[in-house]
Tab-separated table of C-alpha atoms and ligand atoms in Angstrom:
chain	number	residue	atom	x	y	z
A	25	MET	CA	18.856	-4.301	19.771
A	26	ALA	CA	16.027	-6.801	19.974
A	27	GLU	CA	12.944	-6.048	17.944
A	28	GLU	CA	9.754	-6.372	19.871
A	29	THR	CA	6.213	-5.252	19.391
A	30	GLN	CA	5.517	-1.615	20.173
A	31	THR	CA	1.909	-1.759	19.096
A	32	PRO	CA	-0.184	0.416	21.453
A	33	ALA	CA	-2.164	-1.717	23.893
A	34	ASP	CA	-5.295	0.331	23.187
A	35	LEU	CA	-5.014	0.141	19.391
A	36	ALA	CA	-8.395	-0.391	17.747
A	37	ILE	CA	-8.573	-1.794	14.214
A	38	HIS	CA	-12.044	-1.170	12.795
A	39	PRO	CA	-12.987	-2.690	9.474
A	40	ARG	CA	-15.242	-0.087	7.808
A	41	ASP	CA	-17.316	-1.781	5.150
A	42	ILE	CA	-18.089	1.120	2.842
A	43	ALA	CA	-18.997	1.047	-0.853
A	44	PHE	CA	-17.701	3.980	-2.892
A	45	GLY	CA	-18.910	5.382	-6.173
A	46	ARG	CA	-21.395	2.771	-7.268
A	47	GLY	CA	-23.262	3.828	-10.367
A	48	SER	CA	-21.080	6.843	-11.106
A	49	SER	CA	-18.246	7.229	-13.576
A	50	VAL	CA	-14.684	8.361	-13.008
A	51	PRO	CA	-13.271	11.192	-15.138
A	52	ARG	CA	-10.433	9.888	-17.307
A	53	TRP	CA	-7.819	12.056	-15.573
A	54	TRP	CA	-9.622	12.137	-12.295
A	55	LEU	CA	-6.743	13.688	-10.355
A	56	GLY	CA	-7.040	17.345	-11.285
A	57	GLY	CA	-7.043	16.637	-15.029
A	58	ASP	CA	-3.384	15.571	-14.724
A	59	PRO	CA	-2.644	12.380	-16.707
A	60	VAL	CA	0.698	11.894	-14.930
A	61	ALA	CA	-0.591	12.084	-11.351
A	62	THR	CA	-3.622	10.026	-12.336
A	63	ALA	CA	-1.386	7.342	-13.893
A	64	PHE	CA	0.560	7.037	-10.637
A	65	PHE	CA	-2.522	6.533	-8.453
A	66	ASN	CA	-4.151	4.288	-11.079
A	67	THR	CA	-1.063	2.080	-10.979
A	68	LEU	CA	-1.259	1.796	-7.193
A	69	SER	CA	-4.942	0.972	-7.466
A	70	ALA	CA	-4.242	-1.646	-10.147
A	71	SER	CA	-1.862	-3.413	-7.761
A	72	PHE	CA	-4.179	-3.613	-4.749
A	73	PRO	CA	-6.547	-6.498	-5.584
A	74	GLN	CA	-3.728	-8.966	-6.217
A	75	GLY	CA	-1.357	-7.374	-3.697
A	76	GLU	CA	-3.795	-7.410	-0.827
A	77	ARG	CA	-4.797	-11.000	-1.601
A	78	PHE	CA	-1.101	-11.891	-1.309
A	79	PHE	CA	-0.829	-10.064	2.054
A	80	MET	CA	-3.886	-11.833	3.462
A	81	ASP	CA	-2.610	-15.220	2.325
A	82	ALA	CA	0.834	-14.503	3.816
A	83	VAL	CA	-0.468	-13.536	7.268
A	84	ARG	CA	-3.495	-15.816	7.719
A	85	PRO	CA	-1.582	-19.117	8.228
A	86	TYR	CA	-0.061	-17.685	11.416
A	87	ARG	CA	-3.377	-16.830	13.029
A	88	ASP	CA	-3.914	-20.109	14.855
A	89	ALA	CA	-0.519	-19.955	16.544
A	90	ALA	CA	-0.832	-16.274	17.493
A	91	ASP	CA	-1.826	-15.052	20.956
A	92	ALA	CA	-5.405	-13.810	21.371
A	93	THR	CA	-4.570	-10.126	20.772
A	94	LEU	CA	-2.585	-10.766	17.622
A	95	ALA	CA	-5.129	-13.301	16.348
A	96	ALA	CA	-7.874	-10.677	16.684
A	97	GLN	CA	-5.681	-8.132	14.880
A	98	ILE	CA	-5.011	-10.602	12.068
A	99	ALA	CA	-8.771	-11.109	11.692
A	100	ALA	CA	-9.350	-7.326	11.562
A	101	PHE	CA	-6.430	-6.875	9.137
A	102	THR	CA	-7.859	-9.527	6.820
A	103	ALA	CA	-11.325	-7.980	6.996
A	104	GLN	CA	-9.936	-4.540	6.098
A	105	GLU	CA	-7.787	-5.773	3.220
A	106	ALA	CA	-10.667	-7.814	1.789
A	107	VAL	CA	-12.871	-4.706	1.580
A	108	HIS	CA	-9.990	-2.649	0.140
A	109	SER	CA	-9.578	-5.248	-2.596
A	110	ARG	CA	-13.294	-5.205	-3.320
A	111	GLU	CA	-13.398	-1.406	-3.580
A	112	HIS	CA	-10.307	-1.220	-5.786
A	113	VAL	CA	-11.732	-3.874	-8.099
A	114	VAL	CA	-14.752	-1.582	-8.519
A	115	PHE	CA	-12.587	1.516	-8.880
A	116	ASN	CA	-10.352	-0.205	-11.446
A	117	ALA	CA	-13.413	-1.199	-13.451
A	118	ARG	CA	-14.544	2.431	-13.428
A	119	ILE	CA	-11.092	3.513	-14.655
A	120	ALA	CA	-11.224	0.828	-17.363
A	121	GLU	CA	-14.494	2.322	-18.615
A	122	GLN	CA	-12.404	5.275	-19.758
A	123	GLY	CA	-10.675	3.028	-22.297
A	124	TYR	CA	-7.758	1.726	-20.255
A	125	ASP	CA	-6.869	-1.935	-20.509
A	126	PHE	CA	-5.517	-3.550	-17.328
A	127	GLY	CA	-4.674	-6.841	-19.081
A	128	ARG	CA	-0.911	-6.443	-19.233
A	129	ILE	CA	-0.683	-4.990	-15.729
A	130	ASP	CA	-2.751	-7.857	-14.330
A	131	SER	CA	-0.557	-10.457	-16.062
A	132	TYR	CA	2.587	-8.713	-14.853
A	133	LEU	CA	1.307	-8.778	-11.276
A	134	LYS	CA	0.155	-12.369	-11.546
A	135	LYS	CA	3.639	-13.431	-12.605
A	136	GLU	CA	5.217	-11.529	-9.683
A	137	PHE	CA	2.819	-12.872	-7.077
A	138	ASP	CA	2.935	-16.427	-8.462
A	139	PHE	CA	6.684	-16.226	-7.919
A	140	GLY	CA	6.107	-14.810	-4.414
A	141	ARG	CA	3.761	-17.651	-3.520
A	142	LYS	CA	6.539	-20.167	-4.217
A	143	LEU	CA	8.699	-18.624	-1.492
A	144	PRO	CA	8.831	-20.151	1.997
A	145	PRO	CA	6.107	-18.748	4.310
A	146	LEU	CA	8.480	-16.571	6.316
A	147	ASN	CA	9.838	-14.953	3.144
A	148	ARG	CA	6.288	-14.289	1.957
A	149	LEU	CA	5.660	-12.667	5.299
A	150	SER	CA	8.821	-10.569	5.156
A	151	ALA	CA	7.864	-9.343	1.651
A	152	THR	CA	4.431	-8.503	3.053
A	153	ILE	CA	5.792	-6.442	5.937
A	154	ALA	CA	7.974	-4.545	3.467
A	155	LEU	CA	4.981	-3.741	1.236
A	156	GLU	CA	2.808	-2.916	4.234
A	157	HIS	CA	5.506	-0.436	5.261
A	158	PHE	CA	5.197	1.173	1.827
A	159	THR	CA	1.439	1.491	2.141
A	160	ALA	CA	1.657	2.831	5.702
A	161	ILE	CA	4.210	5.539	4.927
A	162	LEU	CA	2.420	6.626	1.747
A	163	ALA	CA	-0.831	6.754	3.734
A	164	HIS	CA	0.878	8.843	6.418
A	165	ALA	CA	2.331	11.242	3.842
A	166	ILE	CA	-1.005	11.646	2.043
A	167	LEU	CA	-2.831	12.422	5.286
A	168	SER	CA	-0.194	14.530	7.023
A	169	ASP	CA	2.088	16.823	5.109
A	170	GLY	CA	0.305	17.334	1.828
A	171	ASP	CA	-3.073	16.797	0.275
A	172	ASP	CA	-2.089	14.940	-2.864
A	173	LEU	CA	-5.736	14.152	-3.561
A	174	ALA	CA	-7.114	17.674	-3.139
A	175	ALA	CA	-7.856	17.943	-6.859
A	176	ALA	CA	-9.746	14.647	-7.032
A	177	PRO	CA	-13.554	14.422	-6.988
A	178	ALA	CA	-14.671	14.361	-3.327
A	179	GLU	CA	-15.906	10.785	-3.355
A	180	ILE	CA	-12.700	9.410	-4.930
A	181	ARG	CA	-10.599	11.384	-2.459
A	182	ARG	CA	-12.672	9.925	0.364
A	183	MET	CA	-12.073	6.390	-0.877
A	184	TRP	CA	-8.299	6.877	-0.914
A	185	GLN	CA	-8.386	8.504	2.519
A	186	TRP	CA	-10.500	5.658	3.900
A	187	HIS	CA	-7.932	3.196	2.562
A	188	ALA	CA	-5.111	5.307	4.032
A	189	ILE	CA	-6.504	5.383	7.584
A	190	GLU	CA	-7.044	1.638	7.609
A	191	GLU	CA	-3.491	1.095	6.366
A	192	ILE	CA	-2.290	3.175	9.316
A	193	GLU	CA	-4.451	1.259	11.769
A	194	HIS	CA	-3.220	-2.155	10.694
A	195	LYS	CA	0.335	-1.146	9.777
A	196	ALA	CA	1.962	-3.411	12.359
A	197	VAL	CA	-0.215	-6.511	12.124
A	198	ALA	CA	1.955	-8.287	9.553
A	199	PHE	CA	5.054	-6.953	11.326
A	200	ASP	CA	4.019	-8.339	14.720
A	201	THR	CA	3.098	-11.612	13.027
A	202	PHE	CA	6.610	-11.703	11.593
A	203	LEU	CA	8.171	-11.011	15.008
A	204	ALA	CA	6.163	-13.866	16.525
A	205	ALA	CA	6.893	-16.225	13.623
A	206	ALA	CA	10.627	-15.498	13.715
A	207	CYS	CA	10.932	-15.351	17.507
A	208	ARG	CA	13.494	-18.146	17.542
A	209	PHE	CA	15.805	-16.250	15.217
A	210	SER	CA	18.558	-14.067	16.606
A	211	PRO	CA	17.738	-10.334	16.398
A	212	LEU	CA	20.506	-9.977	13.812
A	213	ARG	CA	19.085	-12.702	11.604
A	214	ARG	CA	15.598	-11.224	11.879
A	215	TRP	CA	16.914	-7.766	11.038
A	216	TRP	CA	18.816	-9.156	8.058
A	217	LEU	CA	15.796	-11.051	6.741
A	218	ARG	CA	13.448	-8.071	6.817
A	219	CYS	CA	16.056	-5.631	5.436
A	220	TYR	CA	17.117	-7.971	2.674
A	221	SER	CA	13.449	-8.480	1.791
A	222	MET	CA	12.869	-4.730	1.814
A	223	VAL	CA	15.693	-4.119	-0.670
A	224	LEU	CA	14.378	-6.771	-3.058
A	225	THR	CA	10.788	-5.634	-2.590
A	226	THR	CA	11.754	-2.015	-3.289
A	227	ILE	CA	13.383	-3.009	-6.587
A	228	ILE	CA	10.330	-5.064	-7.564
A	229	PHE	CA	7.930	-2.297	-6.464
A	230	PHE	CA	9.638	0.419	-8.504
A	231	HIS	CA	9.945	-1.841	-11.506
A	232	PHE	CA	6.216	-2.497	-11.319
A	233	LEU	CA	5.481	1.200	-10.828
A	234	ALA	CA	7.393	2.069	-14.004
A	235	PHE	CA	5.656	-0.693	-15.919
A	236	GLY	CA	2.183	0.256	-14.711
A	237	VAL	CA	2.570	3.986	-15.248
A	238	GLY	CA	4.040	3.211	-18.683
A	239	GLU	CA	0.881	1.307	-19.533
A	240	PHE	CA	-1.339	4.276	-18.658
A	241	PHE	CA	0.967	6.623	-20.583
A	242	ARG	CA	0.770	4.284	-23.579
A	243	HIS	CA	-3.029	4.265	-23.508
A	244	ASP	CA	-2.999	8.064	-23.276
A	245	GLY	CA	-0.488	8.366	-26.135
A	246	ILE	CA	1.937	10.261	-23.904
A	247	GLU	CA	4.680	7.681	-23.460
A	248	ASN	CA	7.551	10.073	-23.968
A	249	LEU	CA	10.474	11.614	-22.092
A	250	ARG	CA	8.434	14.652	-21.135
A	251	SER	CA	5.873	12.517	-19.293
A	252	TRP	CA	8.537	10.540	-17.447
A	253	ARG	CA	10.236	13.778	-16.386
A	254	ALA	CA	6.883	15.110	-15.205
A	255	LEU	CA	6.362	11.918	-13.204
A	256	LEU	CA	9.768	12.224	-11.515
A	257	ARG	CA	9.029	15.830	-10.712
A	258	TYR	CA	5.578	14.936	-9.395
A	259	LEU	CA	6.851	12.147	-7.130
A	260	TRP	CA	10.142	13.594	-5.947
A	261	ILE	CA	9.859	17.380	-6.114
A	262	GLU	CA	6.360	18.868	-6.064
A	263	PRO	CA	4.180	17.720	-4.375
A	264	GLY	CA	6.852	15.041	-3.885
A	265	LEU	CA	4.934	12.205	-2.240
A	266	LEU	CA	7.938	9.854	-2.384
A	267	ARG	CA	10.337	12.569	-1.212
A	268	ARG	CA	8.118	13.206	1.811
A	269	ALA	CA	7.839	9.497	2.592
A	270	ALA	CA	11.565	8.777	2.113
A	271	PRO	CA	12.739	9.378	5.724
A	272	SER	CA	10.105	6.937	7.008
A	273	TYR	CA	11.191	4.445	4.382
A	274	PHE	CA	14.785	4.505	5.619
A	275	ALA	CA	13.707	4.179	9.269
A	276	TYR	CA	12.779	0.582	8.415
A	277	PHE	CA	16.450	-0.345	8.202
A	278	LYS	CA	17.234	0.673	11.781
A	279	PRO	CA	17.709	-2.202	14.225
A	280	GLY	CA	14.771	-2.180	16.631
A	281	PHE	CA	12.446	-0.546	14.079
A	282	HIS	CA	8.735	-0.979	14.688
A	283	PRO	CA	5.884	0.645	12.697
A	284	TRP	CA	4.360	2.094	15.892
A	285	ARG	CA	7.530	3.970	16.807
A	286	VAL	CA	5.557	6.700	15.066
A	287	ASP	CA	2.088	6.860	16.587
A	288	ASP	CA	0.088	8.574	13.851
A	289	ARG	CA	-3.391	7.612	15.003
A	290	ALA	CA	-4.238	11.324	15.268
A	291	LEU	CA	-4.440	11.395	11.449
A	292	ILE	CA	-7.365	9.006	11.522
A	293	ALA	CA	-9.913	11.125	13.377
A	294	ASP	CA	-10.444	13.821	10.726
A	295	VAL	CA	-10.992	11.328	7.953
A	296	GLU	CA	-13.246	9.236	10.153
A	297	ALA	CA	-15.593	12.185	10.600
A	298	THR	CA	-15.994	12.600	6.824
A	299	LEU	CA	-16.632	8.879	6.399
A	300	THR	CA	-19.401	8.653	8.920
A	301	SER	CA	-21.146	11.705	7.519
A	302	HIS	CA	-20.986	10.339	3.958
A	303	ALA	CA	-21.052	6.605	4.489
A	304	MET	CA	-24.669	6.332	3.470
A	305	ALA	CA	-24.405	8.846	0.619
B	18	FE2	FE1	-5.225	-2.116	1.977
B	19	FE2	FE1	-2.453	-3.104	4.321
């Protein structure tokens, strides 16, 4: 089956330029006093500044050749990711104030993304759509079937939710860019390229996750089997963020997949209300 865009014609992608938590500190184990859950979200946060820079650089070269609608979406996507990066740089600095050192994580990521930047543009783009699928399905899971951030301070929870709604809004921008860029490929070749990239990206993503969480465990002096078991339980059993996101992950491999096969824009409204009421706080 041919893959074609299923992005809603009335989709609106709003960059929301909001600054979170300036001048305040982050508790060391800000997620409910749980070092394991905190280490997981800290690791995601650590990856965003370099990751989102990579996404922007992968998509931007296609803007000039895109039709007007897609070009506008690419501009909005880039604007959103740039502000996400900025806010996670600030958040990471606040985490670092608690005595964590991001040096090894940053070097690890730099090595990965330097390798990624050597790939041909279409491969960079296919890695980007795989990672954007990860962010979109994690965002969906966090906002829909469980409040993984309920135990976080309100302002930190709001930052993650703000990031999540924007990931949902722009979830198909890189994907549609890929479809346009690879339009001369046969549907089978396109399917193979994005699935092959997803498998490799998944391996790289989980390897990074283990490395990053291990770094936070090391700084906390809890790098032991008990912590790793607690992490597996946290991610896969209760509250089981990865377990809840797994069906959406596998949907990516279906021929004809498109991120907007699931229209989850309804999740955005509730968060939006909290942002506007606190944006100036
Ligand atoms: Fe983002
Ligand atoms: Fe994104």
